[in-house]
Amino acid sequence: LSAESAAMATTMGIEAAAQKLLNPNGDEFDVSLLDDVVTAAYSSTDPNRAMANKALMALQETPDVWTKADAILERAQNPQSRFFGLQVLDDAIRTRWKVLPTEQRNGIKNYVVGKVIQVSSDEALANNEKVFLSKLNLTLVQILKQEWPHNWPSFIPDLVGSSKTSEVLCENNMQILKLLSEEIFDFSRDQMVTQKVKKMKESLNSEFAAIYHLCEFILDHSQRPSLLNVTLQTLQRFLTWIPLGFIFQTSLVDTLLNKFFPEPMFRNDTLDCLTEIGSLADLEPEYDPIFRKLFSGFLARLGNIFSPETDLAQPFENGSEDECVFIQRLALFLTGFLKAHLKALETPDTQQSLIAGLFYLVRVSEVDEVEIFRICLEAWHMLAHDLYQTENEFKRPGPMTSVLNLGNNGGTNSAASRKYMYGPVLTGVRQVMIAKMAKPEEVLIVEDENGDIVRETTKDTDVIAQYKTMRETLVYLTHLNCDDTESIMLSKLTAQVNGTEWSWNNLNTLCWAIGSISGAMTEDEEKRFLVTVIKDLLGLCEQKRGKDNKAVIASNIMYVVGQYPRFLKAHWKFLKTVVNKLFEFMHEVHPGVQDMACDTFLKIATKCRRKFVTLQTDERVPFISELVDMMPSIISDLEPHQVQAFYEAVGCMLSDKGPAVTVDRAELLEKLMEMPNRRWKMIMEQANTSVESLVEPNTIKEIIKILKTNNKTCGSIGSIYANQLQTFFMDVLNVYKVYSERISATIAQRGPGATQLSLVRTMRSAKKEVLRLLVVFIEKSGPPEADPQAVSQGFIPPVLDPILGDYQRNIPNSRDPEVLTLFTTVVEKLKGHILGDVPRIMDAVFECTLHMITVNFEDFPEHRICFFEFIRAVNSHCFQALFNIPPEHQKLVVDSVVWAMKHTERNISDTGLNILHELLQNVGKTPNISQGFYQQYLLALIQDVFAVMTDRLHKSGFKLHATLLRYMFHLVQMNQVTVPLFDPPNAPPGQSNPSFLRDHISNLLIQSFPNLTRSQVSKFVDGMFDLKMDLPIFKTHLRDFLIQLKEFSVEDNSGLYGEEQETEKRQQLEAQEAHRNAVPGLLKPSEIIDEDL
């Protein structure tokens, strides 16, 4: 009880203290009470912690608490209380500075400056109060952002003057300058207006001479290591923007290179400064000799630390933190310098230094640290790309080049000599790239942290990006010297086979590298190379024992063969051997092996399909005939999803109907589907005896598996699948009907919550699989087996009631969005053949879906997008049908499009805008309905588009808003709307549609935006009717108007320029794509479209 009483007393004490702090009632602010509250707030065991935190937050929000900051900073005993005082002061400076009287601002300024000087002048105090002093410096910088230079022009001279009085004070002043530079040049974008930043940059620039001379004075005269280090750090922040004269017309570079770089304690900060200088790019050519001298001088100094032949991997692993940081900064220096000045260093005088520098970079690249390697990789990618381009330009003769190429020897020689000059370095780079190759996306088998071989569970996007860059680099390097790449790879492979360098990692990186250069060799080179590689890998698989070893080798064989379809297509015996090996791997139960075997089989089937369906040399029958016979044994150990991938692969082979294909595709399809069809037949026979068997959970799961297998086969085999669908089409619809009725009955009995029952969810999964199968079949349908007319007559009538009727009758939560997808596909694929059925389809899905999605913008997101895609399909392909439905439904169609347009989800609002544009164009081409449509809807649509355009939530749709408004205004101006848009009895005599619309829109804008003048509105509306305006000019006219609105004037309006940004982005991507297509090997085999398979 006494402990409880004490706790209550403490609680009351904290409460009372908080109250007294918040309402001092004329008493002096009690800092000791604040200490008590802060102590409670920062104690992890204090029961009053939450209350104390609440009290501090309330105190922080009190308007005048900042006036107590000096008392808190001077008298508080708890360090956290002082930080609280600084936080309060910071908030006041950031948010209230402009409204404070001048004397209060000066008071704060003088107090903070005095406090900084007091703490930083006393070495012992500065050391004890390091964290407090750094926070105090930040507060001073916040004041500077408000006051300097206009109200505090003497700040820099005062700072420089005081620095010469004491080294301790000078050290802190350097910290302040460093913070100031960071605030202005690095962090200013979000916090200060551009004009203010510009003014501060100009002031710092104009006063930099004083700062520079101070730095120079310290570097020349100080013996204090901590002051020298902070000066170097401050200098590094300034080097990115100071006038070049301070760097190149002073002794700065010499001091850094010869005085500080050799000293270990200053080396890292000095290297940072040299990196900033070395990375300065796009300067005038007269600076090139200075950079050459800097690079040569740097390498001479670096040579005193270690030579370019030194292996850095071991020293890095065992080195101190400073030594590891030095290696990283060396990587940054070398890559930055080479990217900025590679061409300048390619002179006879500096060629030796350049090659030495690159050898250093090779050594740094070998270090086992991912971030350091990625820094180096960027430079190697740049160099390899640059050399490839140079060589390629000279290989490609121009139209004026003579056959003998007499006038071009110099150029060709320079390209060849350039490549030759870099030869020894590039060999080192190839070694590094191959030894460190990142894991490709296709490889599913990895080594975990315990050293076990497991199936990969998540994709590492950083590794995928790194693989892409490494792959491109190695492709360029292979083009530059194919023999060198081949010889390195084969010697590494020999070391794997004979065991001298055998390890999972070594084999993996080597095989990933081999797979990555597919397409970079000529066909003959590739053949010679791959025959050795595949033979050695297959031999290694036989030779090695142990499940993990086998799994690693299997994974690598599969990856390599999957990357070389060109080789496999040209060498049937190898292709057959490889495929049979994949069938072996399909029985290997080690995690990931079967998945990879099925993935690789699918990849090979896609790229080499013709080889399997035509008769090959020394074969009795096409391979597919044997394959279909062997299937039961091949897939006996596979999981259902792997079986489905296998069926997809075989379907892919059978999809080839070229003239050389002589097999009976229909007969093989029947044979292929024997197993799932037999199982389906058994299930149907049981159902004939008792329908209850169909709703057994295991039976439903079995049905789902069979449907998925059919789905995958249909997707890859194409229209010939119609033969298979005919065998069980009515059964499928009956199964759908049974599940629909059972779900409806369960919901009627148990209420809407029944949709969450396990059995109901499983039955819905089966229904979704039926719908997905039908969607894929319709997508793939086509002559001769499934031409549009036959499909529309044979397929659509039986589907309508089981699927559409069920959708219409069901409660919203059990309607499947896939139904909408199915009928969207039906309309898109069958077009006019389905015209007569569209009213029936719309009657079933339209109104009931609209009720689901117009309650708000959030519910049923899948139905929402599927519904609007369905409307868009009907509008595009069966437009006439929209006017064969009842008038009230026609109005609902237009209303739904407007609803979509106003949606906050961009994909839905864009779909709505596109539908409206297409609808208006279709209406314009149909004279018998256009005038009635315009009279009923045009004015409202113009208003709706204006409303969406000016609501600030839909800036991304600006291009379509402009397109629609221009179309509608020009319709009226060109007198294509002949019915009155106004009410004739109430209109003045002689009223025309253009003059009515002009007045109507003008009044609407003036009412909506009171800040606009009538002349602004008049000028804007005149432009809307100007027929001479093409779309780009019209968009500019609209954009200018929107930016005049005060609602837009303070916002980020980049969305209004989204189209231009997207166009620029698209052009960049197209240029990259064109480059990738032009360089053999840059496109992965899976990205290349083969015309002749």
Tab-separated table of N, CA and C in Angstrom, residues 65-119:
chain	number	residue	atom	x	y	z
A	65	VAL	N	6.630	29.712	-24.917
A	65	VAL	CA	7.617	28.926	-24.169
A	65	VAL	C	9.042	29.240	-24.631
A	66	TRP	N	9.192	29.689	-25.897
A	66	TRP	CA	10.551	29.972	-26.398
A	66	TRP	C	11.238	31.096	-25.598
A	67	THR	N	10.418	31.939	-24.936
A	67	THR	CA	11.018	33.053	-24.150
A	67	THR	C	11.733	32.517	-22.909
A	68	LYS	N	11.465	31.250	-22.559
A	68	LYS	CA	12.123	30.647	-21.375
A	68	LYS	C	13.377	29.876	-21.779
A	69	ALA	N	13.679	29.852	-23.087
A	69	ALA	CA	14.785	29.009	-23.564
A	69	ALA	C	16.102	29.367	-22.889
A	70	ASP	N	16.368	30.686	-22.715
A	70	ASP	CA	17.668	31.064	-22.108
A	70	ASP	C	17.757	30.538	-20.685
A	71	ALA	N	16.634	30.651	-19.916
A	71	ALA	CA	16.638	30.150	-18.532
A	71	ALA	C	16.883	28.643	-18.517
A	72	ILE	N	16.218	27.930	-19.455
A	72	ILE	CA	16.388	26.464	-19.509
A	72	ILE	C	17.844	26.119	-19.813
A	73	LEU	N	18.418	26.786	-20.815
A	73	LEU	CA	19.791	26.456	-21.234
A	73	LEU	C	20.809	26.788	-20.136
A	74	GLU	N	20.539	27.843	-19.360
A	74	GLU	CA	21.512	28.259	-18.338
A	74	GLU	C	21.389	27.420	-17.067
A	75	ARG	N	20.139	27.051	-16.690
A	75	ARG	CA	19.958	26.505	-15.330
A	75	ARG	C	19.586	25.018	-15.291
A	76	ALA	N	19.240	24.439	-16.420
A	76	ALA	CA	18.815	23.030	-16.381
A	76	ALA	C	19.978	22.131	-16.001
A	77	GLN	N	19.671	21.117	-15.173
A	77	GLN	CA	20.694	20.152	-14.747
A	77	GLN	C	20.708	18.923	-15.676
A	78	ASN	N	19.524	18.600	-16.223
A	78	ASN	CA	19.412	17.417	-17.080
A	78	ASN	C	19.768	17.805	-18.516
A	79	PRO	N	20.752	17.108	-19.140
A	79	PRO	CA	21.130	17.470	-20.531
A	79	PRO	C	19.929	17.462	-21.479
A	80	GLN	N	18.984	16.499	-21.260
A	80	GLN	CA	17.823	16.425	-22.151
A	80	GLN	C	16.945	17.673	-22.030
A	81	SER	N	16.939	18.301	-20.851
A	81	SER	CA	16.156	19.542	-20.669
A	81	SER	C	16.749	20.649	-21.539
A	82	ARG	N	18.080	20.663	-21.626
A	82	ARG	CA	18.711	21.695	-22.448
A	82	ARG	C	18.404	21.466	-23.927
A	83	PHE	N	18.394	20.170	-24.332
A	83	PHE	CA	18.025	19.884	-25.724
A	83	PHE	C	16.578	20.304	-25.987
A	84	PHE	N	15.728	20.124	-24.961
A	84	PHE	CA	14.329	20.559	-25.102
A	84	PHE	C	14.278	22.078	-25.302
A	85	GLY	N	15.106	22.788	-24.533
A	85	GLY	CA	15.169	24.257	-24.664
A	85	GLY	C	15.616	24.669	-26.057
A	86	LEU	N	16.611	23.947	-26.609
A	86	LEU	CA	17.085	24.261	-27.962
A	86	LEU	C	16.020	23.950	-29.007
A	87	GLN	N	15.297	22.832	-28.798
A	87	GLN	CA	14.240	22.442	-29.736
A	87	GLN	C	13.166	23.523	-29.805
A	88	VAL	N	12.796	24.031	-28.637
A	88	VAL	CA	11.772	25.080	-28.551
A	88	VAL	C	12.243	26.337	-29.288
A	89	LEU	N	13.537	26.659	-29.085
A	89	LEU	CA	14.120	27.839	-29.741
A	89	LEU	C	14.148	27.644	-31.260
A	90	ASP	N	14.551	26.438	-31.682
A	90	ASP	CA	14.572	26.107	-33.120
A	90	ASP	C	13.202	26.295	-33.753
A	91	ASP	N	12.170	25.762	-33.079
A	91	ASP	CA	10.801	25.875	-33.605
A	91	ASP	C	10.418	27.338	-33.781
A	92	ALA	N	10.758	28.154	-32.779
A	92	ALA	CA	10.402	29.584	-32.852
A	92	ALA	C	11.127	30.258	-34.018
A	93	ILE	N	12.407	29.905	-34.216
A	93	ILE	CA	13.174	30.525	-35.309
A	93	ILE	C	12.584	30.111	-36.657
A	94	ARG	N	12.214	28.822	-36.785
A	94	ARG	CA	11.695	28.351	-38.070
A	94	ARG	C	10.297	28.873	-38.384
A	95	THR	N	9.449	28.980	-37.356
A	95	THR	CA	8.038	29.276	-37.642
A	95	THR	C	7.580	30.680	-37.250
A	96	ARG	N	8.308	31.362	-36.325
A	96	ARG	CA	7.778	32.647	-35.821
A	96	ARG	C	8.707	33.829	-36.059
A	97	TRP	N	9.891	33.523	-36.642
A	97	TRP	CA	10.946	34.541	-36.726
A	97	TRP	C	10.447	35.846	-37.350
A	98	LYS	N	9.745	35.736	-38.461
A	98	LYS	CA	9.320	36.934	-39.207
A	98	LYS	C	8.373	37.828	-38.401
A	99	VAL	N	7.620	37.236	-37.449
A	99	VAL	CA	6.643	38.055	-36.710
A	99	VAL	C	7.190	38.569	-35.382
A	100	LEU	N	8.401	38.172	-35.022
A	100	LEU	CA	8.971	38.652	-33.755
A	100	LEU	C	9.476	40.091	-33.924
A	101	PRO	N	9.338	40.922	-32.875
A	101	PRO	CA	9.904	42.282	-32.935
A	101	PRO	C	11.421	42.221	-33.100
A	102	THR	N	11.990	43.279	-33.674
A	102	THR	CA	13.427	43.303	-33.980
A	102	THR	C	14.270	43.067	-32.728
A	103	GLU	N	13.852	43.720	-31.591
A	103	GLU	CA	14.708	43.572	-30.384
A	103	GLU	C	14.712	42.126	-29.887
A	104	GLN	N	13.567	41.420	-30.031
A	104	GLN	CA	13.545	40.011	-29.606
A	104	GLN	C	14.419	39.163	-30.523
A	105	ARG	N	14.360	39.463	-31.819
A	105	ARG	CA	15.205	38.701	-32.768
A	105	ARG	C	16.678	38.933	-32.444
A	106	ASN	N	17.041	40.182	-32.211
A	106	ASN	CA	18.442	40.485	-31.871
A	106	ASN	C	18.832	39.818	-30.561
A	107	GLY	N	17.882	39.791	-29.628
A	107	GLY	CA	18.149	39.156	-28.330
A	107	GLY	C	18.481	37.675	-28.515
A	108	ILE	N	17.658	36.991	-29.313
A	108	ILE	CA	17.904	35.547	-29.564
A	108	ILE	C	19.251	35.363	-30.250
A	109	LYS	N	19.475	36.206	-31.260
A	109	LYS	CA	20.707	36.089	-32.062
A	109	LYS	C	21.935	36.275	-31.158
A	110	ASN	N	21.920	37.319	-30.376
A	110	ASN	CA	23.083	37.610	-29.508
A	110	ASN	C	23.268	36.520	-28.464
A	111	TYR	N	22.143	36.018	-27.934
A	111	TYR	CA	22.239	34.971	-26.909
A	111	TYR	C	22.880	33.715	-27.506
A	112	VAL	N	22.392	33.296	-28.690
A	112	VAL	CA	22.911	32.057	-29.287
A	112	VAL	C	24.387	32.207	-29.639
A	113	VAL	N	24.738	33.370	-30.246
A	113	VAL	CA	26.148	33.599	-30.610
A	113	VAL	C	27.018	33.572	-29.347
A	114	GLY	N	26.552	34.267	-28.303
A	114	GLY	CA	27.315	34.317	-27.037
A	114	GLY	C	27.500	32.921	-26.471
A	115	LYS	N	26.420	32.100	-26.529
A	115	LYS	CA	26.474	30.751	-25.961
A	115	LYS	C	27.445	29.877	-26.765
A	116	VAL	N	27.397	30.013	-28.107
A	116	VAL	CA	28.313	29.236	-28.961
A	116	VAL	C	29.751	29.600	-28.620
A	117	ILE	N	30.026	30.901	-28.511
A	117	ILE	CA	31.412	31.348	-28.221
A	117	ILE	C	31.837	30.867	-26.836
A	118	GLN	N	30.909	30.978	-25.855
A	118	GLN	CA	31.226	30.565	-24.483
A	118	GLN	C	31.622	29.093	-24.426
A	119	VAL	N	30.823	28.243	-25.078
A	119	VAL	CA	31.101	26.798	-25.002
A	119	VAL	C	32.324	26.436	-25.846
